[in-house]
Every structure is written in C-alpha cells, then in structure tokens.
Short mmCIF file of C-alpha atoms in Angstrom, two decimals:
data_model
loop_
_atom_site.label_atom_id
_atom_site.label_comp_id
_atom_site.label_asym_id
_atom_site.label_seq_id
_atom_site.Cartn_x
_atom_site.Cartn_y
_atom_site.Cartn_z
CA UNK Q 7 -131.41 155.01 86.52
CA UNK Q 8 -132.12 152.40 89.65
CA UNK Q 9 -135.18 150.79 90.36
CA UNK Q 10 -135.29 153.11 93.48
CA UNK Q 11 -135.88 156.03 90.48
CA UNK Q 12 -137.63 153.77 87.74
CA UNK Q 13 -140.47 152.85 90.93
CA UNK Q 14 -140.72 156.47 91.50
CA UNK Q 15 -141.51 158.01 88.19
CA UNK Q 16 -143.85 155.25 86.85
CA UNK Q 17 -145.47 156.06 90.99
CA UNK Q 18 -145.70 159.86 89.72
CA UNK Q 19 -146.62 158.80 86.77
CA UNK Q 20 -149.93 157.06 88.46
CA UNK Q 21 -150.59 159.34 91.46
CA UNK Q 22 -152.91 161.89 92.36
CA UNK Q 23 -150.64 164.68 93.78
CA UNK Q 24 -152.88 163.54 97.66
CA UNK Q 25 -151.11 159.54 97.02
CA UNK Q 26 -147.82 161.14 95.71
CA UNK Q 27 -147.86 163.52 98.55
CA UNK Q 28 -148.51 160.41 101.33
CA UNK Q 29 -145.94 158.09 99.67
CA UNK Q 30 -143.26 160.42 99.61
CA UNK Q 31 -144.67 161.00 103.38
CA UNK Q 32 -143.04 157.80 104.63
CA UNK Q 33 -140.53 156.82 102.57
CA UNK Q 34 -139.03 159.58 104.53
CA UNK Q 35 -139.50 158.57 107.80
CA UNK Q 36 -138.18 156.04 109.72
CA UNK Q 37 -137.69 152.33 109.18
CA UNK Q 38 -140.88 151.44 111.41
CA UNK Q 39 -142.92 154.44 109.67
CA UNK Q 40 -142.65 152.97 106.74
CA UNK Q 41 -142.91 149.34 107.73
CA UNK Q 42 -146.06 150.90 109.10
CA UNK Q 43 -147.55 152.62 106.13
CA UNK Q 44 -146.54 149.07 104.25
CA UNK Q 45 -149.37 147.61 105.85
CA UNK Q 46 -151.70 150.46 106.13
CA UNK Q 47 -151.35 151.45 101.98
CA UNK Q 48 -154.45 150.29 101.23
CA UNK Q 49 -156.01 152.70 103.15
CA UNK Q 50 -154.18 155.69 101.03
CA UNK Q 51 -153.56 154.47 97.24
CA UNK Q 52 -156.08 153.44 95.05
CA UNK Q 53 -155.36 149.62 93.66
CA UNK Q 54 -156.40 150.46 89.87
CA UNK Q 55 -153.65 148.65 87.70
CA UNK Q 56 -150.88 151.40 86.73
CA UNK Q 57 -149.78 151.90 83.35
CA UNK Q 58 -146.42 151.35 81.85
CA UNK Q 59 -143.93 151.68 79.38
CA UNK Q 60 -143.07 148.72 77.07
CA UNK Q 61 -140.14 149.06 78.52
CA UNK Q 62 -141.32 148.01 82.00
CA UNK Q 63 -144.57 145.95 81.16
CA UNK Q 64 -142.43 142.64 81.29
CA UNK Q 65 -141.95 142.78 84.57
CA UNK Q 66 -144.70 145.61 85.66
CA UNK Q 67 -147.70 144.00 83.73
CA UNK Q 68 -150.90 144.07 85.24
CA UNK Q 69 -148.78 145.30 89.20
CA UNK Q 70 -151.78 147.55 90.82
CA UNK Q 71 -150.96 150.86 92.20
CA UNK Q 72 -150.95 149.45 95.55
CA UNK Q 73 -148.53 146.81 94.76
CA UNK Q 74 -146.29 149.38 93.68
CA UNK Q 75 -146.24 151.20 96.48
CA UNK Q 76 -145.40 148.81 98.64
CA UNK Q 77 -142.31 147.90 97.40
CA UNK Q 78 -140.97 151.02 96.29
CA UNK Q 79 -142.24 151.33 100.17
CA UNK Q 80 -139.69 148.35 100.31
CA UNK Q 81 -136.70 149.43 98.89
CA UNK Q 82 -136.82 152.59 100.35
CA UNK Q 83 -136.16 150.91 104.30
CA UNK Q 84 -132.24 151.04 105.15
CA UNK Q 85 -130.12 148.81 105.00
CA UNK Q 86 -127.56 149.55 106.76
CA UNK Q 87 -127.57 147.40 110.25
CA UNK Q 88 -128.13 143.65 107.78
CA UNK Q 89 -129.41 142.15 111.19
CA UNK Q 90 -132.02 145.04 111.86
CA UNK Q 91 -132.84 145.00 108.40
CA UNK Q 92 -133.63 140.86 107.71
CA UNK Q 93 -135.25 141.61 111.17
CA UNK Q 94 -137.77 144.00 109.29
CA UNK Q 95 -138.82 142.85 106.54
CA UNK Q 96 -138.94 138.41 107.96
CA UNK Q 97 -141.85 140.18 110.49
CA UNK Q 98 -143.58 142.05 107.28
CA UNK Q 99 -142.97 138.09 105.36
CA UNK Q 100 -143.95 136.27 108.77
CA UNK Q 101 -147.65 138.71 108.82
CA UNK Q 102 -148.08 138.56 105.50
CA UNK Q 103 -151.66 138.20 104.18
CA UNK Q 104 -151.88 137.45 100.51
CA UNK Q 105 -151.70 141.74 98.98
CA UNK Q 106 -149.17 142.15 101.48
CA UNK Q 107 -147.19 138.73 100.19
CA UNK Q 108 -147.50 139.32 96.66
CA UNK Q 109 -145.79 142.56 97.04
CA UNK Q 110 -143.09 141.42 99.12
CA UNK Q 111 -141.88 138.64 96.18
CA UNK Q 112 -142.04 140.96 93.93
CA UNK Q 113 -139.98 143.33 96.04
CA UNK Q 114 -137.73 139.77 95.68
CA UNK Q 115 -135.31 140.92 92.71
CA UNK Q 116 -134.50 144.18 94.34
CA UNK Q 117 -134.55 143.49 98.55
CA UNK Q 118 -130.89 144.15 100.17
CA UNK Q 119 -128.93 140.46 100.55
CA UNK Q 120 -130.33 138.36 97.76
CA UNK Q 121 -128.63 135.14 99.46
CA UNK Q 122 -130.85 135.90 102.76
CA UNK Q 123 -134.08 135.20 100.72
CA UNK Q 124 -134.38 131.96 98.77
CA UNK Q 125 -135.83 130.23 101.68
CA UNK Q 126 -138.74 132.50 101.53
CA UNK Q 127 -138.78 132.25 97.97
CA UNK Q 128 -138.87 128.06 97.81
CA UNK Q 129 -141.43 129.03 100.71
CA UNK Q 130 -143.71 130.48 97.98
CA UNK Q 131 -142.75 127.59 95.44
CA UNK Q 132 -144.75 125.22 97.61
CA UNK Q 133 -147.39 127.80 98.18
CA UNK Q 134 -150.85 126.41 97.16
CA UNK Q 135 -151.87 130.22 97.03
CA UNK Q 136 -152.06 131.57 93.64
CA UNK Q 137 -151.48 134.74 93.53
CA UNK Q 138 -148.57 134.10 96.36
CA UNK Q 139 -147.24 131.56 93.61
CA UNK Q 140 -147.56 133.62 91.19
CA UNK Q 141 -146.23 137.23 91.84
CA UNK Q 142 -142.88 134.40 92.04
CA UNK Q 143 -142.78 132.71 89.59
CA UNK Q 144 -143.99 135.65 86.85
CA UNK Q 145 -142.48 138.20 85.84
CA UNK Q 146 -140.18 137.68 88.72
CA UNK Q 147 -136.25 137.23 88.18
CA UNK Q 148 -135.12 135.87 91.17
CA UNK Q 149 -135.79 132.57 90.81
CA UNK Q 150 -133.19 132.75 87.69
CA UNK Q 151 -130.68 134.23 89.63
CA UNK Q 152 -130.41 132.36 92.63
CA UNK Q 153 -132.15 129.07 92.75
CA UNK Q 154 -130.41 125.74 92.68
CA UNK Q 155 -131.17 123.42 89.75
CA UNK Q 156 -133.67 121.83 91.53
CA UNK Q 157 -134.93 124.50 92.89
CA UNK Q 158 -135.56 125.81 89.81
CA UNK Q 159 -136.83 122.81 87.92
CA UNK Q 160 -139.51 122.59 91.32
CA UNK Q 161 -140.85 125.88 90.48
CA UNK Q 162 -140.88 124.86 86.45
CA UNK Q 163 -142.78 121.60 87.05
CA UNK Q 164 -145.43 123.29 89.53
CA UNK Q 165 -146.02 125.29 86.72
CA UNK Q 166 -146.55 122.41 84.05
CA UNK Q 167 -147.98 120.09 86.08
CA UNK Q 168 -151.21 123.32 87.19
CA UNK Q 169 -151.13 124.49 83.07
CA UNK Q 170 -149.89 127.55 84.49
CA UNK Q 171 -148.29 129.81 81.15
CA UNK Q 172 -144.34 128.87 80.88
CA UNK Q 173 -143.02 131.70 78.46
CA UNK Q 174 -144.37 133.70 81.52
CA UNK Q 175 -141.07 132.72 83.87
CA UNK Q 176 -138.23 134.78 82.84
CA UNK Q 177 -135.58 132.79 82.45
CA UNK Q 178 -137.19 129.69 80.68
CA UNK Q 179 -134.32 128.64 78.02
CA UNK Q 180 -130.87 130.12 79.81
CA UNK Q 181 -132.26 127.62 83.02
CA UNK Q 182 -133.02 125.31 81.08
CA UNK Q 183 -131.59 121.83 81.70
CA UNK Q 184 -131.50 117.69 81.22
CA UNK Q 185 -132.61 116.77 84.09
CA UNK Q 186 -135.35 119.02 83.98
CA UNK Q 187 -135.41 117.38 79.43
CA UNK Q 188 -135.78 113.98 81.19
CA UNK Q 189 -138.46 114.94 83.74
CA UNK Q 190 -140.76 116.04 81.26
CA UNK Q 191 -140.77 113.23 79.57
CA UNK Q 192 -141.63 111.03 81.89
CA UNK Q 193 -144.30 113.38 82.74
CA UNK Q 194 -146.01 113.24 78.90
CA UNK Q 195 -145.93 109.99 79.01
CA UNK Q 196 -148.03 109.25 82.00
CA UNK Q 197 -150.29 112.16 80.91
CA UNK Q 198 -150.13 110.03 77.54
CA UNK Q 199 -151.03 106.57 79.69
CA UNK Q 200 -154.20 108.29 81.32
CA UNK Q 201 -155.62 109.70 77.83
CA UNK Q 202 -154.20 113.46 79.14
CA UNK Q 203 -152.83 116.21 77.18
CA UNK Q 204 -148.99 118.33 77.79
CA UNK Q 205 -149.50 121.82 76.65
CA UNK Q 206 -147.94 121.77 73.97
CA UNK Q 207 -145.44 124.56 74.70
CA UNK Q 208 -143.39 122.78 76.83
CA UNK Q 209 -141.36 121.67 75.10
CA UNK Q 210 -139.25 124.24 74.16
CA UNK Q 211 -137.63 123.08 77.55
CA UNK Q 212 -136.11 120.32 74.97
CA UNK Q 213 -135.42 121.38 72.80
CA UNK Q 214 -131.05 121.01 73.22
CA UNK Q 215 -131.09 118.31 75.72
CA UNK Q 216 -132.70 115.80 73.18
CA UNK Q 217 -131.78 112.03 73.11
CA UNK Q 218 -133.22 108.71 71.88
CA UNK Q 219 -135.23 108.70 73.94
CA UNK Q 220 -136.95 112.51 74.08
CA UNK Q 221 -137.06 112.36 70.40
CA UNK Q 222 -139.36 109.39 69.93
CA UNK Q 223 -141.90 112.25 71.92
CA UNK Q 224 -141.12 114.04 69.42
CA UNK Q 225 -141.71 111.78 67.09
CA UNK Q 226 -145.19 110.88 68.62
CA UNK Q 227 -146.58 114.72 68.33
CA UNK Q 228 -145.67 114.03 64.93
CA UNK Q 229 -148.03 111.70 64.49
CA UNK Q 230 -151.09 113.62 66.43
CA UNK Q 231 -153.43 115.03 64.68
CA UNK Q 232 -152.34 118.60 66.68
CA UNK Q 233 -151.48 121.48 64.98
CA UNK Q 234 -149.77 122.73 68.05
CA UNK Q 235 -148.12 119.42 68.93
CA UNK Q 236 -147.15 120.09 65.74
CA UNK Q 237 -145.82 122.94 66.03
CA UNK Q 238 -144.05 122.63 68.58
CA UNK Q 239 -142.24 119.50 67.27
CA UNK Q 240 -141.07 120.88 64.20
CA UNK Q 241 -139.47 124.57 66.36
CA UNK Q 242 -137.25 121.94 68.16
CA UNK Q 243 -136.24 119.41 65.36
CA UNK Q 244 -135.33 123.75 63.80
CA UNK Q 245 -133.38 124.82 67.11
CA UNK Q 246 -131.85 121.49 68.35
CA UNK Q 247 -128.39 120.41 67.14
CA UNK Q 248 -128.81 116.51 67.52
CA UNK Q 249 -129.05 115.73 64.14
CA UNK Q 250 -131.06 112.81 63.62
CA UNK Q 251 -133.83 115.05 65.29
CA UNK Q 252 -133.04 117.37 60.94
CA UNK Q 253 -134.52 113.58 60.00
CA UNK Q 254 -137.74 114.02 60.85
CA UNK Q 255 -137.83 117.91 59.24
CA UNK Q 256 -137.97 116.13 55.61
CA UNK Q 257 -140.03 112.50 56.93
CA UNK Q 258 -142.83 114.95 58.00
CA UNK Q 259 -141.85 117.68 55.53
CA UNK Q 260 -145.68 117.40 53.95
CA UNK Q 261 -147.53 118.15 57.86
CA UNK Q 262 -145.32 121.27 57.55
CA UNK Q 263 -146.11 123.01 54.40
CA UNK Q 264 -149.59 122.24 56.14
CA UNK Q 265 -148.74 124.90 59.46
CA UNK Q 266 -147.46 127.25 57.58
CA UNK Q 267 -143.44 127.10 57.39
CA UNK Q 268 -144.05 131.40 58.53
CA UNK Q 269 -146.63 130.95 60.83
CA UNK Q 270 -144.58 128.28 62.91
CA UNK Q 271 -143.53 129.38 66.73
CA UNK Q 272 -143.27 128.96 69.92
CA UNK Q 273 -145.15 132.61 70.76
CA UNK Q 274 -148.50 130.93 69.00
CA UNK Q 275 -148.45 128.30 71.55
CA UNK Q 276 -148.44 129.91 74.55
CA UNK Q 277 -151.53 130.22 75.70
#
C-alpha cells in the first residue's frame, strides 16, 4: 500500500463526514487549490490527535488531524513537472507559519525529488523554534536517509546539547559514527568540568567506537553513585566488541548485581 493510501485510511478513520468531504474535494483539484487548502486546513479540520495503529504509531505519534491532512494534501500535488512542483512546495516553505512548517518538515520523507529538500532540512536543524526542529529531528526518516555525516552529527549533537530525547531520532544506531562518539566524549568532559551531568542514554552512541580515551569515560560512569550512569556504562561494555571493556564487567560485577542485570536496558534510560 502506498503512503498516500495509508494516510488516507488514517484520515478516514479520524474525520467526520464533513471533514472528509472537504479534504477529498481539495485533493481532486489542481495544484493551486491544494496549496490554498494547505493554508486553510485548520478552518475545516480539527486539531485533535489522530488515533493510529501500533505499526503506524512510531512515525505518526501525537500527530494532529490538521497536520496529517496537510501532509496528505502535499502528497496530492502533481509531480509531473519538476520545476513547477519545486516552485509550489518552496512557496509554502517561504511563507509558512509554525504549524505549516511542522507539516512541511513532517512530509519531507514522502515528497518527490528528495535531494532538493536537504537544504530545507538543514534549515530546520538550525532553527531555534522547538516545534520545527522536533518535526525534523524526531520520528522522521529524512535525516537518516539523506544527511551527510556532518549534517547528521549536527542534528544529534543539538539534541544532546539541549537535553532532548535522542531515542526518538530515526536511524540513531545505524548512523552512529566515530566522529560523533569522539565529540560526545569531549562534550562530557566539558560538562563534568563545569559540574554538570550528561544524559545517560547518549552513551549508546559510543558502543561501537570505543577506544582507550572513551573507555576511561565509561569507567568514570561506573564510579559515580548515579544508577543511570552505571546502567549506561554496563550496557556499553556488554554490547561493544572492544575487548578491554569486558574487563570492567568483571571489575564492577557488584554494581551489575545491585542493579539487577535483567533490568539493565537502554529503554530504562529513555527520558
């Protein structure tokens, strides 16, 4: 089933007869009518949170009906003429208020000519507006698919710097890299020197990129009296292929026993 059909099914399950009639009447029109409807959507469609199945929840979690409708409208715009298509979508970006921008960034994984939207996505990473940044960073497959390593690292690090929940980033494990792990280590040193903490779950990013320097960070976590830090350190040592880390599991086995090994998971640290 195409993404357009999936979205329509969800819309049908969440709209009134009047709302659905309005949506269908707009998607059957030309691009100009669709663009006008995109802006006018909140006047005709409610802002209630849509109810979705478990399979769809990861990407559509807490989407409102007007947001979903706007994404569906965007996917109804004709893609036959690339120049016209790009012009239409860019016009919406250029004039978008916050909720319109959220819908536009939510739609990025499904828009035609995806490489043309990379610069728009990097604009969202630099945005100081939380809703806009979050719509691109969380539950959105576009960054993991199209960002360079540098662009990807900038997104992840901004989440970490602002204590945002990195586990909501799609492709987090797959796009982990040595440069990001090294930068995280440096960041941790700066925070510790200032008497501040680092969110425990971010250490999942160093698991496959351990070296002697980062291993010292992991042991430092084990030596704290913070159970979240200890849990993160144990998970890194368990999951890494870096042999010196395995010795820490023996050295600090009493901590593992105190925490109850069966309850040591990354999910426990997702805050």
